[in-house]
Short mmCIF file of C-alpha atoms in Angstrom, two decimals:
data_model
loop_
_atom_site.label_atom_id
_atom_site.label_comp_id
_atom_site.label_asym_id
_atom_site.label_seq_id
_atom_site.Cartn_x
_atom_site.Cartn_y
_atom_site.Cartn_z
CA UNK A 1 -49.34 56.71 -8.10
CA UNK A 2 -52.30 54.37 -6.87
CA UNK A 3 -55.40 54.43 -8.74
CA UNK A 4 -58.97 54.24 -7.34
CA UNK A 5 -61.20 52.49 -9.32
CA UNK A 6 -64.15 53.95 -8.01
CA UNK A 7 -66.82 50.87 -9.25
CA UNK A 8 -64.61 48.98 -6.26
CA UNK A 9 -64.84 51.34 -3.01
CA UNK A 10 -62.10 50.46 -0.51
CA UNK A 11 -61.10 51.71 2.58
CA UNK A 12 -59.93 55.22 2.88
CA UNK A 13 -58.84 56.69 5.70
CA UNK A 14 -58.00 61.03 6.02
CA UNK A 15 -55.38 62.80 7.21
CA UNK A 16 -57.34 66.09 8.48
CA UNK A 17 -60.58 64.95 7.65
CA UNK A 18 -62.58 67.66 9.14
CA UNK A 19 -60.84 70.31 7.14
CA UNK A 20 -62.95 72.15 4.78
CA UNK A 21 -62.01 70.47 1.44
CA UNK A 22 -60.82 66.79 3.11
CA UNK A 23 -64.51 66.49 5.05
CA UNK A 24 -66.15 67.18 1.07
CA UNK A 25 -64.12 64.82 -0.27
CA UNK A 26 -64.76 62.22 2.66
CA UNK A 27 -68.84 62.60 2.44
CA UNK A 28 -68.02 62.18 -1.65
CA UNK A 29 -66.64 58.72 -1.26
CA UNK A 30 -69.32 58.20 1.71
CA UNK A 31 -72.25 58.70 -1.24
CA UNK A 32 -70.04 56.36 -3.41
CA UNK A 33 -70.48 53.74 -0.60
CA UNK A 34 -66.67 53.96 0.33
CA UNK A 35 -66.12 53.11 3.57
CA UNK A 36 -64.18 56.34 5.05
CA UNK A 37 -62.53 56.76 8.23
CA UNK A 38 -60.15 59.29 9.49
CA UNK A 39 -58.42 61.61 11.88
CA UNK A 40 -58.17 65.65 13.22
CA UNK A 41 -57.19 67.68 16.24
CA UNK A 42 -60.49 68.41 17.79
CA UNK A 43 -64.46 67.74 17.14
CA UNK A 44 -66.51 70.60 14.30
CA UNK A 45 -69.76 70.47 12.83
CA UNK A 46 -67.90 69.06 9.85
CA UNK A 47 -66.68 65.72 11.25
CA UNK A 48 -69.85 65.37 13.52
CA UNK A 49 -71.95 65.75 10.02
CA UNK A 50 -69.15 62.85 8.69
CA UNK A 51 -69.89 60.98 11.71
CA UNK A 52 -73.52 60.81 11.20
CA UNK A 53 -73.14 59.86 7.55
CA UNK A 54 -71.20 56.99 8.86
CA UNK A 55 -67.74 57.90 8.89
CA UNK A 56 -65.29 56.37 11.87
CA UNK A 57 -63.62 59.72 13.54
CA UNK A 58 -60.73 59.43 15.85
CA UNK A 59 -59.20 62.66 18.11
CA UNK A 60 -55.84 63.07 18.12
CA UNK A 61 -53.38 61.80 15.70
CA UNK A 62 -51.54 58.77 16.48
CA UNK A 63 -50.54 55.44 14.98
CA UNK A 64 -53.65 53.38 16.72
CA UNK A 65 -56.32 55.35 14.33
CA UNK A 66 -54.77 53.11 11.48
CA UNK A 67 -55.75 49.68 13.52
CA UNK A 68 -58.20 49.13 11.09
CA UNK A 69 -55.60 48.78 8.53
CA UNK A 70 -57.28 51.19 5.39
CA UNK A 71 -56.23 50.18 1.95
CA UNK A 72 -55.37 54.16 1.48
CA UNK A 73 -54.83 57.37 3.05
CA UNK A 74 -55.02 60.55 2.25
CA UNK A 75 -53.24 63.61 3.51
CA UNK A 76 -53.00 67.13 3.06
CA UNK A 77 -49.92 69.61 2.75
CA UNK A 78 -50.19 70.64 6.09
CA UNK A 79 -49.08 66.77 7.51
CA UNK A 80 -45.80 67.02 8.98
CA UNK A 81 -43.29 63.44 7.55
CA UNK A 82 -42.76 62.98 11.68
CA UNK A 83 -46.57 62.59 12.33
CA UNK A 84 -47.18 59.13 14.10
CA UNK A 85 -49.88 58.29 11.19
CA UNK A 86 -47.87 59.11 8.64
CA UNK A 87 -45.26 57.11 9.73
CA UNK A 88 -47.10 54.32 10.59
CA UNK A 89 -48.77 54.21 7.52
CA UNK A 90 -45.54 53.59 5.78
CA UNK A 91 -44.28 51.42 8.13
CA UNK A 92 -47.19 49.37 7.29
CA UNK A 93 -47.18 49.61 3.24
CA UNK A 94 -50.06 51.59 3.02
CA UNK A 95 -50.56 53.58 -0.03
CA UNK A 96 -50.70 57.15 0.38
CA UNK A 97 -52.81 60.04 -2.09
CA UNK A 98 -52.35 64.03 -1.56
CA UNK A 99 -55.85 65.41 -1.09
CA UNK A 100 -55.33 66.88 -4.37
CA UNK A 101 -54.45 64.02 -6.24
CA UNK A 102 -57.90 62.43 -5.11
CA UNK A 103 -59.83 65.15 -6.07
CA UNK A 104 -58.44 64.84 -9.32
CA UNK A 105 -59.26 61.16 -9.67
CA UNK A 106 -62.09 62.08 -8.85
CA UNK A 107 -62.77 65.12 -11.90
CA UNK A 108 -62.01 62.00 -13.94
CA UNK A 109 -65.67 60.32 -13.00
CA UNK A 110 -67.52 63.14 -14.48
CA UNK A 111 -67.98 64.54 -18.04
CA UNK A 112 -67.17 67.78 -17.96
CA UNK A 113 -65.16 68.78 -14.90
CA UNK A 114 -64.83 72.10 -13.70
CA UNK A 115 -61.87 73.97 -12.13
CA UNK A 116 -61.99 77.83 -10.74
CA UNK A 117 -58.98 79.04 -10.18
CA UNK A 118 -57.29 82.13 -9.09
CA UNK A 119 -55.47 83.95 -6.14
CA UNK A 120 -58.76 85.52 -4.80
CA UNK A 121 -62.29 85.02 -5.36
CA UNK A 122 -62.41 81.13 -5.72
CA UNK A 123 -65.09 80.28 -3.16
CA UNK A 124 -67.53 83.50 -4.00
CA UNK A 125 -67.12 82.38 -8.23
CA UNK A 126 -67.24 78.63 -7.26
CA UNK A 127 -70.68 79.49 -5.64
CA UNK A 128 -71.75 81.82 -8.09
CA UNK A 129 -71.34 78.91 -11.03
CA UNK A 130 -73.16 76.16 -8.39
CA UNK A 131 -76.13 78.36 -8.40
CA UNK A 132 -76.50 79.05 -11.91
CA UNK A 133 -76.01 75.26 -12.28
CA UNK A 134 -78.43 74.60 -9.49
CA UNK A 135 -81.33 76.90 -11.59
CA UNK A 136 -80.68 75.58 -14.90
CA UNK A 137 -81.38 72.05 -13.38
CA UNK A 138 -77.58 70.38 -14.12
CA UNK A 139 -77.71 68.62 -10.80
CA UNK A 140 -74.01 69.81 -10.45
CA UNK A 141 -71.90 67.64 -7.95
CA UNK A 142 -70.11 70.71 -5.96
CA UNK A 143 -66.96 71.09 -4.14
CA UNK A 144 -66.72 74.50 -2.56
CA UNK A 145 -63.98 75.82 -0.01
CA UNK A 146 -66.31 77.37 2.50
CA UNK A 147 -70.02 77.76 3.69
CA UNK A 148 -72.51 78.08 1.02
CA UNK A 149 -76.07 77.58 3.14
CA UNK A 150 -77.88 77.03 -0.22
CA UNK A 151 -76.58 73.79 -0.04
CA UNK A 152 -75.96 73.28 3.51
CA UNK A 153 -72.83 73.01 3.19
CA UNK A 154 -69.17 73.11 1.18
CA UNK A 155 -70.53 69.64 -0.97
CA UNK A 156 -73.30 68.64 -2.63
CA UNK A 157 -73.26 65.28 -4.58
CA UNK A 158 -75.47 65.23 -8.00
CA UNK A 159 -74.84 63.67 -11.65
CA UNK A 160 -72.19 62.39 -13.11
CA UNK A 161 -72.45 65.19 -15.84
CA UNK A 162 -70.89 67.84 -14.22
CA UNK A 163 -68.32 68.87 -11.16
CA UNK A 164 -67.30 72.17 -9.87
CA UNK A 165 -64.39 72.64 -8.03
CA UNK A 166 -61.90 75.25 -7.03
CA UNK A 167 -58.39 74.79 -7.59
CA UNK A 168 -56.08 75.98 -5.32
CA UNK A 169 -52.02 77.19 -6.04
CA UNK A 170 -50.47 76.48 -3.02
CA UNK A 171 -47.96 73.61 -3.47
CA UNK A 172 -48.76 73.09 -6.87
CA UNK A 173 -52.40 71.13 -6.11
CA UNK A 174 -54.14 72.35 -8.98
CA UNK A 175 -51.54 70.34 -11.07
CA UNK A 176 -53.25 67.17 -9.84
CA UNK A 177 -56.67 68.18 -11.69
CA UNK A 178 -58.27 66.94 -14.86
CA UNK A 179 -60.54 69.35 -15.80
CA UNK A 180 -62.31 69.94 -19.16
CA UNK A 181 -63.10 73.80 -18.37
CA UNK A 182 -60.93 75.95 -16.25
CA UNK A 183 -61.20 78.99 -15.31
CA UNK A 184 -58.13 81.76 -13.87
CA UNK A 185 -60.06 84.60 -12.16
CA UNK A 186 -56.76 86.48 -11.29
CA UNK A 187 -52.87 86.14 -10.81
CA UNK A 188 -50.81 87.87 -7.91
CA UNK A 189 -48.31 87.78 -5.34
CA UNK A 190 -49.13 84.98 -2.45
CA UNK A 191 -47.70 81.46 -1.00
CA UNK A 192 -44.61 83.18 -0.90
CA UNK A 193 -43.32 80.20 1.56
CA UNK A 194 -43.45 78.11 -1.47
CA UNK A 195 -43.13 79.83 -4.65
CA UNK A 196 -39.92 81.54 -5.41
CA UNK A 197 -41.54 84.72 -6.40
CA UNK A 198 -44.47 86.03 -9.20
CA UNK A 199 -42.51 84.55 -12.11
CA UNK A 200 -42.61 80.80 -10.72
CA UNK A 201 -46.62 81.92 -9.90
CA UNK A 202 -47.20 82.71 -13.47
CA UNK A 203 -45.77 79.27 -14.29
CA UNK A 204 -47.62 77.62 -11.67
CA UNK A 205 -51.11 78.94 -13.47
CA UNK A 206 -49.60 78.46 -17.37
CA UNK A 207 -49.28 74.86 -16.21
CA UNK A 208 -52.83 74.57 -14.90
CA UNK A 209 -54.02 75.92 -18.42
CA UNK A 210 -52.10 73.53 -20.56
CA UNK A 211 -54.06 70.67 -18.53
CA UNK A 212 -56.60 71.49 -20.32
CA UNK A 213 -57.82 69.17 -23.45
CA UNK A 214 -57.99 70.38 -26.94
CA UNK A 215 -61.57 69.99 -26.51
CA UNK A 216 -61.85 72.09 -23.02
CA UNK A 217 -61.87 75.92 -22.58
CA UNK A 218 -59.99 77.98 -20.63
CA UNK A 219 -61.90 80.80 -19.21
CA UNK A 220 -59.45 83.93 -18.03
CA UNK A 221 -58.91 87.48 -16.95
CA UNK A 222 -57.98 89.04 -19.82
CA UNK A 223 -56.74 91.98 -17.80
CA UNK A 224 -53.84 90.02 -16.35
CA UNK A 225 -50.64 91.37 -16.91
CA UNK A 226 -49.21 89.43 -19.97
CA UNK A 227 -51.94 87.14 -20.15
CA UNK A 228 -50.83 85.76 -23.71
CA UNK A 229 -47.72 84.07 -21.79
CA UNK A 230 -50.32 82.36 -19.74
CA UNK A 231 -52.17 81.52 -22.96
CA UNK A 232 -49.66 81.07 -25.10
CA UNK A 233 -49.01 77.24 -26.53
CA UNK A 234 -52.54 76.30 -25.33
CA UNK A 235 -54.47 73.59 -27.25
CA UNK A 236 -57.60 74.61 -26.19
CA UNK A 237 -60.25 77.59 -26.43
CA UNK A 238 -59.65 80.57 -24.51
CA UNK A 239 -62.30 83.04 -23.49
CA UNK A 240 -61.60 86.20 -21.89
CA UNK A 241 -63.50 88.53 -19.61
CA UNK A 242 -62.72 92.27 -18.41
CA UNK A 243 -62.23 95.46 -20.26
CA UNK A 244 -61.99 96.25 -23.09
CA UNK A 245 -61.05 93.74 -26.01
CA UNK A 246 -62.17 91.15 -23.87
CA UNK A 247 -64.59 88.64 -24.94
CA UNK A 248 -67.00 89.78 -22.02
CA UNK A 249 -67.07 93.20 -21.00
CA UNK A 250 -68.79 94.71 -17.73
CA UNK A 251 -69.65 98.40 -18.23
CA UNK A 252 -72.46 100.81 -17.02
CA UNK A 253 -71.80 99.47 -13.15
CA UNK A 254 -73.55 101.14 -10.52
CA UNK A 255 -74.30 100.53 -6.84
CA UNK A 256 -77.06 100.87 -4.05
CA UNK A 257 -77.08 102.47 -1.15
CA UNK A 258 -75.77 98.38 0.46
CA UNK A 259 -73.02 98.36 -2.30
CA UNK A 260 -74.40 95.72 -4.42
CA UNK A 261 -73.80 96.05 -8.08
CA UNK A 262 -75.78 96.52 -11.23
CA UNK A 263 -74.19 96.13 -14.74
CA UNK A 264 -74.47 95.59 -17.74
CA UNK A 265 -72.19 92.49 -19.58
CA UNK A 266 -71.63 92.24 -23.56
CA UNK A 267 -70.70 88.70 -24.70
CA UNK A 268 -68.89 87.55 -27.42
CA UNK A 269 -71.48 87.56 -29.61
CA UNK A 270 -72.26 91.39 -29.04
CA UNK A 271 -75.20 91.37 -27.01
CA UNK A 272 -75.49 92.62 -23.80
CA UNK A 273 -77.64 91.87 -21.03
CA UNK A 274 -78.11 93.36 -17.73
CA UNK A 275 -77.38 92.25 -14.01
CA UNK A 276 -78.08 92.45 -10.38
CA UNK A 277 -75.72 91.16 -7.54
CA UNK A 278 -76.78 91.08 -4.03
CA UNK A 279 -73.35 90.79 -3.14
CA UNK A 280 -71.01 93.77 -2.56
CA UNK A 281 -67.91 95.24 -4.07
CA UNK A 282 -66.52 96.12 -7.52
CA UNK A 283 -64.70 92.78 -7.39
CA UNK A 284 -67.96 90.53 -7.30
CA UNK A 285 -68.63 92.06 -11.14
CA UNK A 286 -65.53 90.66 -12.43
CA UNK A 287 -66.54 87.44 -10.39
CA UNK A 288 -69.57 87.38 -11.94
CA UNK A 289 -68.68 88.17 -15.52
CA UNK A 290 -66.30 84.81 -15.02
CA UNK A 291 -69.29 82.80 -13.88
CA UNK A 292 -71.71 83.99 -16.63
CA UNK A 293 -68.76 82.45 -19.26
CA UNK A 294 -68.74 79.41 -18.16
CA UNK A 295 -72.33 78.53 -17.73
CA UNK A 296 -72.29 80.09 -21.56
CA UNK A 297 -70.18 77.12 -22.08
CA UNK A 298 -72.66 75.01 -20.64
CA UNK A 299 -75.55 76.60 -22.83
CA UNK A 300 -77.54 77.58 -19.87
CA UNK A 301 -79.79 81.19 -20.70
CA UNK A 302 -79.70 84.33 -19.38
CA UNK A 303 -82.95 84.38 -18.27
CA UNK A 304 -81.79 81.17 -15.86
CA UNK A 305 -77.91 83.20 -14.91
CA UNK A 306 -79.63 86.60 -13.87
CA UNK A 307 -81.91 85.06 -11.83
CA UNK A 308 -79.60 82.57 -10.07
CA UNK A 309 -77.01 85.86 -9.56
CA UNK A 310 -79.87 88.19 -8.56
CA UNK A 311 -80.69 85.12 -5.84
CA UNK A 312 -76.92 84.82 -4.93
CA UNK A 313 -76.43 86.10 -1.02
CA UNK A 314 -72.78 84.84 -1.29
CA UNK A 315 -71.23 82.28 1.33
CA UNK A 316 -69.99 82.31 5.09
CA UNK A 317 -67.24 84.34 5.54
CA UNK A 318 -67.45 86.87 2.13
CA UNK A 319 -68.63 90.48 3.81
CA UNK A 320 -71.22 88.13 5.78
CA UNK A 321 -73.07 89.86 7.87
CA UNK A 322 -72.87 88.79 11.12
CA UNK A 323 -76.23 90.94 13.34
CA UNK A 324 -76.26 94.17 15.11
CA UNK A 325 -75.19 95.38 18.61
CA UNK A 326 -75.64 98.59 19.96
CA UNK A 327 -76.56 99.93 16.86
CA UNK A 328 -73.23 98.74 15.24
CA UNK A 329 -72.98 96.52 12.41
CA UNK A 330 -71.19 92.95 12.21
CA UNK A 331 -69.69 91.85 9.32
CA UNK A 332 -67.15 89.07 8.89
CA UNK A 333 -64.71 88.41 5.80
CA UNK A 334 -62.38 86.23 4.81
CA UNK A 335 -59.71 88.24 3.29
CA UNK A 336 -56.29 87.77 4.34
CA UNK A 337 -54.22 89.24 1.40
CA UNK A 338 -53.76 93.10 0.56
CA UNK A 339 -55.78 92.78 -2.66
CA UNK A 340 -58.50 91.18 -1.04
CA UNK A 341 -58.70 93.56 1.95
CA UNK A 342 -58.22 96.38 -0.60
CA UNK A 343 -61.43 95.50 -2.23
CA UNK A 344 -63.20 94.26 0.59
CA UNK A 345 -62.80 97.77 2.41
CA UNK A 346 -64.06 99.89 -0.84
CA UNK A 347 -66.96 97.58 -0.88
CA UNK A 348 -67.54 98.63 2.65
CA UNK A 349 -67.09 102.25 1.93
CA UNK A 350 -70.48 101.85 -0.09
CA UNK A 351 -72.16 100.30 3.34
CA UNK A 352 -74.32 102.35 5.16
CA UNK A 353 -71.79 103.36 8.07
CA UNK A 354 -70.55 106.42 10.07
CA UNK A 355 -66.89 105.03 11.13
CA UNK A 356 -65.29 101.47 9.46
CA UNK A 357 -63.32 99.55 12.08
CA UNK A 358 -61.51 96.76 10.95
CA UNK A 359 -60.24 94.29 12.99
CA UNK A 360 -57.89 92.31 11.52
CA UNK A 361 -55.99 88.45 12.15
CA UNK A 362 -52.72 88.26 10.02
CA UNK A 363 -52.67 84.79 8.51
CA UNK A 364 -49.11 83.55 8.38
CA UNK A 365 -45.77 85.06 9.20
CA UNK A 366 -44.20 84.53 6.25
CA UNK A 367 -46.80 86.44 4.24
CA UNK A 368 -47.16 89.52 6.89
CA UNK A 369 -43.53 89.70 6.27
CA UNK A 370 -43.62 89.94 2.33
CA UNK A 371 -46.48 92.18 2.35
CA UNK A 372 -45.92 94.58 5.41
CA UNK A 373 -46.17 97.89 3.49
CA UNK A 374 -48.94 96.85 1.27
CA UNK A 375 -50.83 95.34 4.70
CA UNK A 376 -50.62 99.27 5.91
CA UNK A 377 -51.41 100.73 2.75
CA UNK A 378 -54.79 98.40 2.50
CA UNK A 379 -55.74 98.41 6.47
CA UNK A 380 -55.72 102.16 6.18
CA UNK A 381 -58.56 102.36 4.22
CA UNK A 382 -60.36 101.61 7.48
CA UNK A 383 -60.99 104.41 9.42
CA UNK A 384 -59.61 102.83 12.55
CA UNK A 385 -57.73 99.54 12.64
CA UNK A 386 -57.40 96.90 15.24
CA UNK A 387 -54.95 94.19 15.36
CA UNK A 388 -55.00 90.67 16.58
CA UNK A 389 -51.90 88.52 17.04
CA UNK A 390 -50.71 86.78 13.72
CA UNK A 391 -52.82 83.24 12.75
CA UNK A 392 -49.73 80.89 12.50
CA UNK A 393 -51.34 78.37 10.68
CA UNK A 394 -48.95 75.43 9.54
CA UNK A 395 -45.70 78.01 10.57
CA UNK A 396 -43.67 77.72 13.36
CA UNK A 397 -40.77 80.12 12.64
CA UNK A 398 -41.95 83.84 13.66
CA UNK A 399 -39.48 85.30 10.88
CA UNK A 400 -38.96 88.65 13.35
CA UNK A 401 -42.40 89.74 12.45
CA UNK A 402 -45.18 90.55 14.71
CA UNK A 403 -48.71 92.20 14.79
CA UNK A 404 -47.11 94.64 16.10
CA UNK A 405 -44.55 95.43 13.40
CA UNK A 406 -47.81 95.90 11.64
CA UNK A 407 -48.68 98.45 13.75
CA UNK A 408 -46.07 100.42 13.53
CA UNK A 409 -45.91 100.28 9.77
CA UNK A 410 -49.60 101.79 9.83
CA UNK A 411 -48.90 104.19 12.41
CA UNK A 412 -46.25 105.52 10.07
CA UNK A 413 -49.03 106.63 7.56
CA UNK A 414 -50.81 108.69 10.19
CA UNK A 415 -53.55 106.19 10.83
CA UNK A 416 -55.09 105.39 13.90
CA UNK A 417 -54.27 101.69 14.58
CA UNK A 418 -54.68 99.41 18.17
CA UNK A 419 -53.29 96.38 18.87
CA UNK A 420 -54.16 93.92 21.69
CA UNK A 421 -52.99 90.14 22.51
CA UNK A 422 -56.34 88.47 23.09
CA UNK A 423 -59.83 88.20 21.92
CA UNK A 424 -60.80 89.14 25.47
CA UNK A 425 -58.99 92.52 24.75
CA UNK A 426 -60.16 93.60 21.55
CA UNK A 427 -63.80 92.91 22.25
CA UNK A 428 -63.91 94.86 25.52
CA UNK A 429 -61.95 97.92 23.66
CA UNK A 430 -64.81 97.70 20.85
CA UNK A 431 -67.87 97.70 23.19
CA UNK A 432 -66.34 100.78 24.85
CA UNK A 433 -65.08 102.47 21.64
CA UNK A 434 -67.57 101.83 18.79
CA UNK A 435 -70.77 103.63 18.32
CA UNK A 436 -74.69 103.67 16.92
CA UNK A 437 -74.11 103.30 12.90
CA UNK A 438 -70.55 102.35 12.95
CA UNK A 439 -69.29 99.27 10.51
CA UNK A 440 -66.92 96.43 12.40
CA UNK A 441 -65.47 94.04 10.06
CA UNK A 442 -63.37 91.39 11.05
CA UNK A 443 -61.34 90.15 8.73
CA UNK A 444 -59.04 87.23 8.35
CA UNK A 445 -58.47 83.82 7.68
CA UNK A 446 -58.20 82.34 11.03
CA UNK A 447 -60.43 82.42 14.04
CA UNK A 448 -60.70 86.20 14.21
CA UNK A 449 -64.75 85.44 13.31
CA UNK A 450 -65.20 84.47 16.87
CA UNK A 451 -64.67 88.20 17.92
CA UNK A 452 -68.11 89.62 16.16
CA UNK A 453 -69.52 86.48 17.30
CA UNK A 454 -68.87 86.97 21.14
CA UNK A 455 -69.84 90.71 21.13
CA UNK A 456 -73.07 89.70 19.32
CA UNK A 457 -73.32 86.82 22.56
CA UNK A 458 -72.84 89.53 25.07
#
């Protein structure tokens, strides 16, 4: 594999660069005075910010982006082996680096590295951690996977001390890191168009832990299922948090009237202390209880971790609100997996609201076809459910499944459910159908945002 060495910046050129992790990673090596260059489908905010910073952006991928002839590239799951880059960066000799492999070269720069891991809540506990960091004055250098405005951004570049950054499953990334604390929020179903099933999951996360040294800490649900064979073997410490006989313990939660929780968290040393979230949902205690162990780690105080969580407003795309039209509430969220939209609706069920319509984007065919029934059984927590066409994402093959296979499937459990093929479609149904104090969520992990954000335009 080639190695940076990071006092000699090179040439590096992206595969994807304005994606949300490869644009981070490009402004990263920017600050390091790398010189950075690189390639996507179409103009964002993201590569315009690159741009600005210096950064050489090309449209469109073909083999004339690599005429400056970068000493490496890096590239992202998602590149095909026929696209004319790729190809043409072999055909010249060019060395190549997954994203993930970078990032972990990178983890190796800084003294204690941080990884959050997990099937859901990575990006909500990421941010969590950067603001208790932030407040306790570690001048954190932050990679997040989304939005988080109290940094401007999905990066921040501080110290060498200390790096946070999430570590994602899918195809195995995490397994590039290096960190010296990591953390494993939760362990489920997902990815199913690369793992073989939960068992080869498990493995996937047992594998993350044991990359951690026998001086590092692993910080974990202890409410896993079988969470010793995911600790098992491990050289390092292990700290739990969840119910009972873990080594931090939420109890006494409550909620307001905007379903943000208060609780109360004993550590491992028996005291307790009490919290504020202004964040919604059950879920976002557990997140928090993970974040308040690791900054323990880091010997921030409590005084400085319920402040910084009391301060959290979460980032883009976590039950964000959006405005108000007509009286009806706009949120947006993120979740694309039945857990997630499970706990994304009960947090909503605390919401001021008369009717909850969600309007929901399947993200990838492959998982709306493992998950079908429990799609249904979380959608119909909704009071009334709206469908969008299926977010394809990096698939091509349609597997038989459709949006509206969905629809039947939640029609079967007596729930009202709607289905249209465009944007156009669904917004002109909801401006006739939704009324003064109802709750709209749209939810997904594609583009289904742009819906709340058009009726809010009109």
């Amino acid at each position: 594999m080639y190695q940076i060495d990071f006092k000699h910046p090179i040439h590096v050129f992206f595969m994807g660069i304005g994606g949300i992790s490869m644009s981070g990673l490009a402004e990263i090596l920017l600050s390091e005075g790398f010189r950075v260059s690189g390639s996507d489908r179409q103009a964002s905010h993201l590569t315009e910010a690159l741009s600005k910073k210096g950064a050489v952006i090309y449209y469109g991928q073909k083999k004339e982006n690599l005429v400056s002839n970068p000493d490496l590239i890096v590239y992202t799951s998602a590149i095909k082996k026929d696209n004319p880059e790729f190809v043409a960066g072999h055909e010249l000799g060019i060395p190549f680096l997954t994203r993930a492999q970078l990032l972990g070269q990178m983890m190796k720069n800084y003294k204690i590295p941080i990884a959050v891991s997990g099937t859901h809540g990575k990006t909500t506990t990421t941010s969590m951690l950067s603001q208790i960091l932030l407040d306790a004055g570690k001048d954190p250098t932050l990679s997040i996977g989304g939005i988080y405005q109290a940094i401007g951004g999905n990066i921040r570049v501080g110290g060498s001390d200390c790096f946070v950054t999430e570590a994602c499953e899918y195809t195995n990334s995490f397994l590039s890191f290096f960190p010296k604390i990591g953390v494993i929020l939760n362990i489920e179903e997902d990815h199913l168009d690369f793992f073989r099933d939960i068992d080869d999951i498990r493995n996937s996360f047992h594998e993350f832990a044991k990359l951690l040294p026998p001086d590092g800490t692993l910080v974990i649900n202890g409410d896993i299922p079988h969470v010793e064979e995911i600790t098992g073997s491990l050289s390092c410490k292990v700290i739990t948090f969840g119910t009972s006989s873990c080594d931090y313990v939420p109890s006494n939660i409550a909620f307001d009237e905007f379903g943000h929780p208060s609780f109360d968290l004993t550590g491992p040393d028996g005291e307790t202390h009490s919290y504020e979230l202004r964040v919604p949902g059950l879920y976002n205690v557990y997140n928090a209880a993970a974040a308040v162990a690791t900054a323990g780690l880091l010997d921030v105080d409590t005084k400085t971790i319920r402040k910084a969580l009391a301060s959290f407003r979460g980032t883009d795309r976590r039950f964000e609100y959006k405005g108000r039209i007509n009286g009806i509430t706009i949120i947006d969220d993120y979740a694309h997996h039945p857990t997630e939209i499970t706990a994304t609706l009960h947090a909503a069920e605390n919401y001021p609201h008369n009717t909850i319509w969600c309007v929901f984007q399947p993200h990838t065919f492959s998982r709306t076809k493992a998950f079908l029934p429990e799609f249904a059984q979380a959608l119909s927590i909704a009071d009334k459910i709206v469908l969008a066409d299926i977010f394809a994402a990096r698939e091509t093959d349609t597997l038989g499944i459709s949006s509206r296979t969905l629809q039947e499937e939640i029609r079967k459990l007596g729930h009202e459910c709607y289905y249209f093929p465009t944007f156009e479609e669904i917004e002109n149904f909801l401006i006739e159908n939704c009324t003064k104090d109802d709750l709209l969520i749209t939810m997904g992990a594609g583009d289904v945002v742009n819906i709340g954000e058009n009726l809010l335009r009109r």
